[in-house]
């Protein structure tokens, strides 16, 4: 028996932000630069009233509706996020559990930045293998706009907010569902993408607020290079271990960080760009939400077919990365 995604869902905030917004805010950037260097045309920001638990809840409801199931069917909730409602606790998963009104089931968060969704899928796969759980709700949600320095043109143009959800259960056969999931980390690269201060090492204070070091800081070029190298290698190795090769991939869904990264990964795997599902032009980089959002949107519009080989590839701060190979 294998773990299988039985439903998908997603949501986005209502506030659409164009590239021109940053120019009007006084940043030294342009619509042309952003489109050419990142592929991003717009993104969505939450307003002050909404937090990750709200978006996560909306994606979960969409996912349950698509499965025609009630929240009482869920017996475990795993939420991947780097922007929890609260620093520390309670977890965003517990807040979503309360909104869904499904008490007395376990709920916890996973912190693996933009790899969070593939980390959460791999965790859910392990829980399903124990046979103690039947329907596991996995949510990828982030509101990176809330931890981004809107005066830093190198980062603020990249990120957006959103949420995606997947419901996993056991398949009756081993010939469908998750064929393989891998997760990895290299903490020696922790400094290339970080929120340097405001945590337990440097608790938030006035100096931190002034220097804005509680926002995302990134060495964009290092992230760019590591992402391509690690993801391409991981996909090749992972496919081999389930007797597949890159041409067998029907759809590749990478973390939506930069269109140039996505194109380069396809080139290095020698697969056509059409096999890569992308929505970065509309949503920007939504971190843990980007893979389920792209999956759910594509499934709504086009639909995966039985037997499709789908490869999910996450990468992000930590440095973390991971692959999920699915036979739909
Ligand atoms: N508008 C105009 N110019 C800009 C902007 C901007 N928004 N941002 C940077 N520049 C300038 C730089 O200051 C630099 O100017 P200089 O030559 O005078 O010094 C010039 O453009 C080139 O800068 P680079 O950093 O070399 O630009 P690059 O082509 O590498 O693009 C980018 C930058 C888009 C950030 C790219 O490196 C990238 O996408 N990296 C990967 C980022 C990523 O994937 N992050 C998310 C990881 S997932 C997670 O865990 C959150």
PDB file of C-alpha atoms and ligand atoms in Angstrom, residues 22 27-30 33-34 36-38 40 82 112-115 142 144 152-159 192-194 216 218-225 227 255-261 285-288 315-320, ligand 1:
ATOM      1  CA  UNK A  22       7.120  48.646  -5.835  1.00  0.00           C
ATOM      2  CA  UNK A  27      12.021  51.490  -4.956  1.00  0.00           C
ATOM      3  CA  UNK A  28      14.716  51.639  -7.628  1.00  0.00           C
ATOM      4  CA  UNK A  29      13.260  48.809  -9.718  1.00  0.00           C
ATOM      5  CA  UNK A  30      11.006  48.322 -12.753  1.00  0.00           C
ATOM      6  CA  UNK A  33      13.579  44.084 -14.520  1.00  0.00           C
ATOM      7  CA  UNK A  34      11.304  42.012 -12.299  1.00  0.00           C
ATOM      8  CA  UNK A  36      12.963  39.489 -16.974  1.00  0.00           C
ATOM      9  CA  UNK A  37      15.020  38.405 -13.916  1.00  0.00           C
ATOM     10  CA  UNK A  38      12.287  36.484 -12.045  1.00  0.00           C
ATOM     11  CA  UNK A  40       6.997  37.420 -11.734  1.00  0.00           C
ATOM     12  CA  UNK A  82       7.672  29.659   8.134  1.00  0.00           C
ATOM     13  CA  UNK A 112      11.473  23.660   6.472  1.00  0.00           C
ATOM     14  CA  UNK A 113      10.937  26.966   4.626  1.00  0.00           C
ATOM     15  CA  UNK A 114      10.108  26.510   0.938  1.00  0.00           C
ATOM     16  CA  UNK A 115      10.717  22.739   1.195  1.00  0.00           C
ATOM     17  CA  UNK A 142       2.957  31.250   4.102  1.00  0.00           C
ATOM     18  CA  UNK A 144       6.033  36.000   3.557  1.00  0.00           C
ATOM     19  CA  UNK A 152      14.885  45.781   0.081  1.00  0.00           C
ATOM     20  CA  UNK A 153      14.429  45.507  -3.685  1.00  0.00           C
ATOM     21  CA  UNK A 154      16.456  42.261  -3.742  1.00  0.00           C
ATOM     22  CA  UNK A 155      13.807  40.368  -1.774  1.00  0.00           C
ATOM     23  CA  UNK A 156      10.472  42.213  -1.568  1.00  0.00           C
ATOM     24  CA  UNK A 157       9.661  41.809  -5.263  1.00  0.00           C
ATOM     25  CA  UNK A 158       9.966  38.009  -5.009  1.00  0.00           C
ATOM     26  CA  UNK A 159       7.536  36.951  -2.332  1.00  0.00           C
ATOM     27  CA  UNK A 192      22.453  32.200   2.530  1.00  0.00           C
ATOM     28  CA  UNK A 193      18.760  32.662   3.301  1.00  0.00           C
ATOM     29  CA  UNK A 194      17.672  33.644   6.785  1.00  0.00           C
ATOM     30  CA  UNK A 216      14.273  37.989   5.276  1.00  0.00           C
ATOM     31  CA  UNK A 218      19.131  36.475   1.141  1.00  0.00           C
ATOM     32  CA  UNK A 219      22.235  35.899  -0.951  1.00  0.00           C
ATOM     33  CA  UNK A 220      20.156  35.496  -4.120  1.00  0.00           C
ATOM     34  CA  UNK A 221      22.909  34.182  -6.365  1.00  0.00           C
ATOM     35  CA  UNK A 222      23.998  31.466  -3.911  1.00  0.00           C
ATOM     36  CA  UNK A 223      20.392  30.334  -3.448  1.00  0.00           C
ATOM     37  CA  UNK A 224      19.998  30.297  -7.234  1.00  0.00           C
ATOM     38  CA  UNK A 225      23.054  28.073  -7.794  1.00  0.00           C
ATOM     39  CA  UNK A 227      18.788  25.200  -5.829  1.00  0.00           C
ATOM     40  CA  UNK A 255       9.051  25.299  -5.743  1.00  0.00           C
ATOM     41  CA  UNK A 256       8.165  28.518  -7.596  1.00  0.00           C
ATOM     42  CA  UNK A 257      11.171  30.695  -6.679  1.00  0.00           C
ATOM     43  CA  UNK A 258      12.316  32.178  -9.981  1.00  0.00           C
ATOM     44  CA  UNK A 259      11.267  31.298 -13.554  1.00  0.00           C
ATOM     45  CA  UNK A 260      14.937  31.156 -14.550  1.00  0.00           C
ATOM     46  CA  UNK A 261      15.596  28.498 -11.865  1.00  0.00           C
ATOM     47  CA  UNK A 285       7.305  32.871  -4.402  1.00  0.00           C
ATOM     48  CA  UNK A 286       4.742  31.710  -1.826  1.00  0.00           C
ATOM     49  CA  UNK A 287       7.252  29.488   0.013  1.00  0.00           C
ATOM     50  CA  UNK A 288       5.619  26.372   1.550  1.00  0.00           C
ATOM     51  CA  UNK A 315      14.134  23.717  -1.957  1.00  0.00           C
ATOM     52  CA  UNK A 316      14.635  26.560   0.448  1.00  0.00           C
ATOM     53  CA  UNK A 317      16.181  28.025   3.545  1.00  0.00           C
ATOM     54  CA  UNK A 318      18.082  25.731   5.844  1.00  0.00           C
ATOM     55  CA  UNK A 319      19.306  24.794   3.233  1.00  0.00           C
ATOM     56  CA  UNK A 320      16.605  22.167   2.732  1.00  0.00           C
TER      57      UNK A 320
HETATM   58  N1  LIG B   1      15.284  45.778  -9.385  1.00  0.00           N
HETATM   59  C1  LIG B   1      16.347  46.265 -10.049  1.00  0.00           C
HETATM   60  N2  LIG B   1      17.604  45.881  -9.779  1.00  0.00           N
HETATM   61  C2  LIG B   1      17.770  44.939  -8.830  1.00  0.00           C
HETATM   62  C3  LIG B   1      16.703  44.384  -8.097  1.00  0.00           C
HETATM   63  C4  LIG B   1      15.402  44.857  -8.404  1.00  0.00           C
HETATM   64  N3  LIG B   1      14.313  44.392  -7.773  1.00  0.00           N
HETATM   65  N4  LIG B   1      17.182  43.474  -7.219  1.00  0.00           N
HETATM   66  C5  LIG B   1      18.514  43.464  -7.393  1.00  0.00           C
HETATM   67  N5  LIG B   1      18.872  44.338  -8.343  1.00  0.00           N
HETATM   68  C6  LIG B   1      20.208  44.682  -8.831  1.00  0.00           C
HETATM   69  C7  LIG B   1      21.304  44.332  -7.860  1.00  0.00           C
HETATM   70  O1  LIG B   1      21.449  45.318  -6.859  1.00  0.00           O
HETATM   71  C8  LIG B   1      22.497  44.269  -8.765  1.00  0.00           C
HETATM   72  O2  LIG B   1      22.958  45.570  -9.024  1.00  0.00           O
HETATM   73  P1  LIG B   1      24.517  45.874  -9.144  1.00  0.00           P
HETATM   74  O3  LIG B   1      24.987  45.089 -10.334  1.00  0.00           O
HETATM   75  O4  LIG B   1      24.554  47.355  -9.360  1.00  0.00           O
HETATM   76  O5  LIG B   1      25.137  45.424  -7.872  1.00  0.00           O
HETATM   77  C9  LIG B   1      21.911  43.713 -10.061  1.00  0.00           C
HETATM   78  O6  LIG B   1      20.493  43.908  -9.987  1.00  0.00           O
HETATM   79  C10 LIG B   1      22.162  42.243 -10.253  1.00  0.00           C
HETATM   80  O7  LIG B   1      21.886  41.609  -9.013  1.00  0.00           O
HETATM   81  P2  LIG B   1      21.923  40.038  -8.862  1.00  0.00           P
HETATM   82  O8  LIG B   1      21.705  39.658  -7.436  1.00  0.00           O
HETATM   83  O9  LIG B   1      23.153  39.539  -9.559  1.00  0.00           O
HETATM   84  O10 LIG B   1      20.641  39.693  -9.726  1.00  0.00           O
HETATM   85  P3  LIG B   1      20.163  38.273 -10.163  1.00  0.00           P
HETATM   86  O11 LIG B   1      20.074  38.213 -11.609  1.00  0.00           O
HETATM   87  O12 LIG B   1      20.914  37.185  -9.442  1.00  0.00           O
HETATM   88  O13 LIG B   1      18.668  38.266  -9.625  1.00  0.00           O
HETATM   89  C11 LIG B   1      17.407  37.395  -7.804  1.00  0.00           C
HETATM   90  C12 LIG B   1      18.411  38.439  -8.255  1.00  0.00           C
HETATM   91  C13 LIG B   1      16.126  37.585  -8.570  1.00  0.00           C
HETATM   92  C14 LIG B   1      17.144  37.563  -6.312  1.00  0.00           C
HETATM   93  C15 LIG B   1      17.983  35.991  -8.099  1.00  0.00           C
HETATM   94  O14 LIG B   1      19.291  35.880  -7.595  1.00  0.00           O
HETATM   95  C16 LIG B   1      17.152  34.889  -7.513  1.00  0.00           C
HETATM   96  O15 LIG B   1      16.015  34.693  -7.864  1.00  0.00           O
HETATM   97  N6  LIG B   1      17.745  34.055  -6.618  1.00  0.00           N
HETATM   98  C17 LIG B   1      17.055  32.961  -6.029  1.00  0.00           C
HETATM   99  C18 LIG B   1      16.159  33.477  -4.985  1.00  0.00           C
HETATM  100  C19 LIG B   1      15.302  32.413  -4.400  1.00  0.00           C
HETATM  101  O16 LIG B   1      15.064  31.400  -5.005  1.00  0.00           O
HETATM  102  N7  LIG B   1      14.857  32.686  -3.183  1.00  0.00           N
HETATM  103  C20 LIG B   1      13.906  31.930  -2.533  1.00  0.00           C
HETATM  104  C21 LIG B   1      14.377  30.624  -2.010  1.00  0.00           C
HETATM  105  S1  LIG B   1      13.097  29.820  -1.266  1.00  0.00           S
HETATM  106  C22 LIG B   1      12.951  30.160   0.399  1.00  0.00           C
HETATM  107  O17 LIG B   1      13.350  29.352   1.209  1.00  0.00           O
HETATM  108  C23 LIG B   1      12.282  31.464   0.841  1.00  0.00           C
END
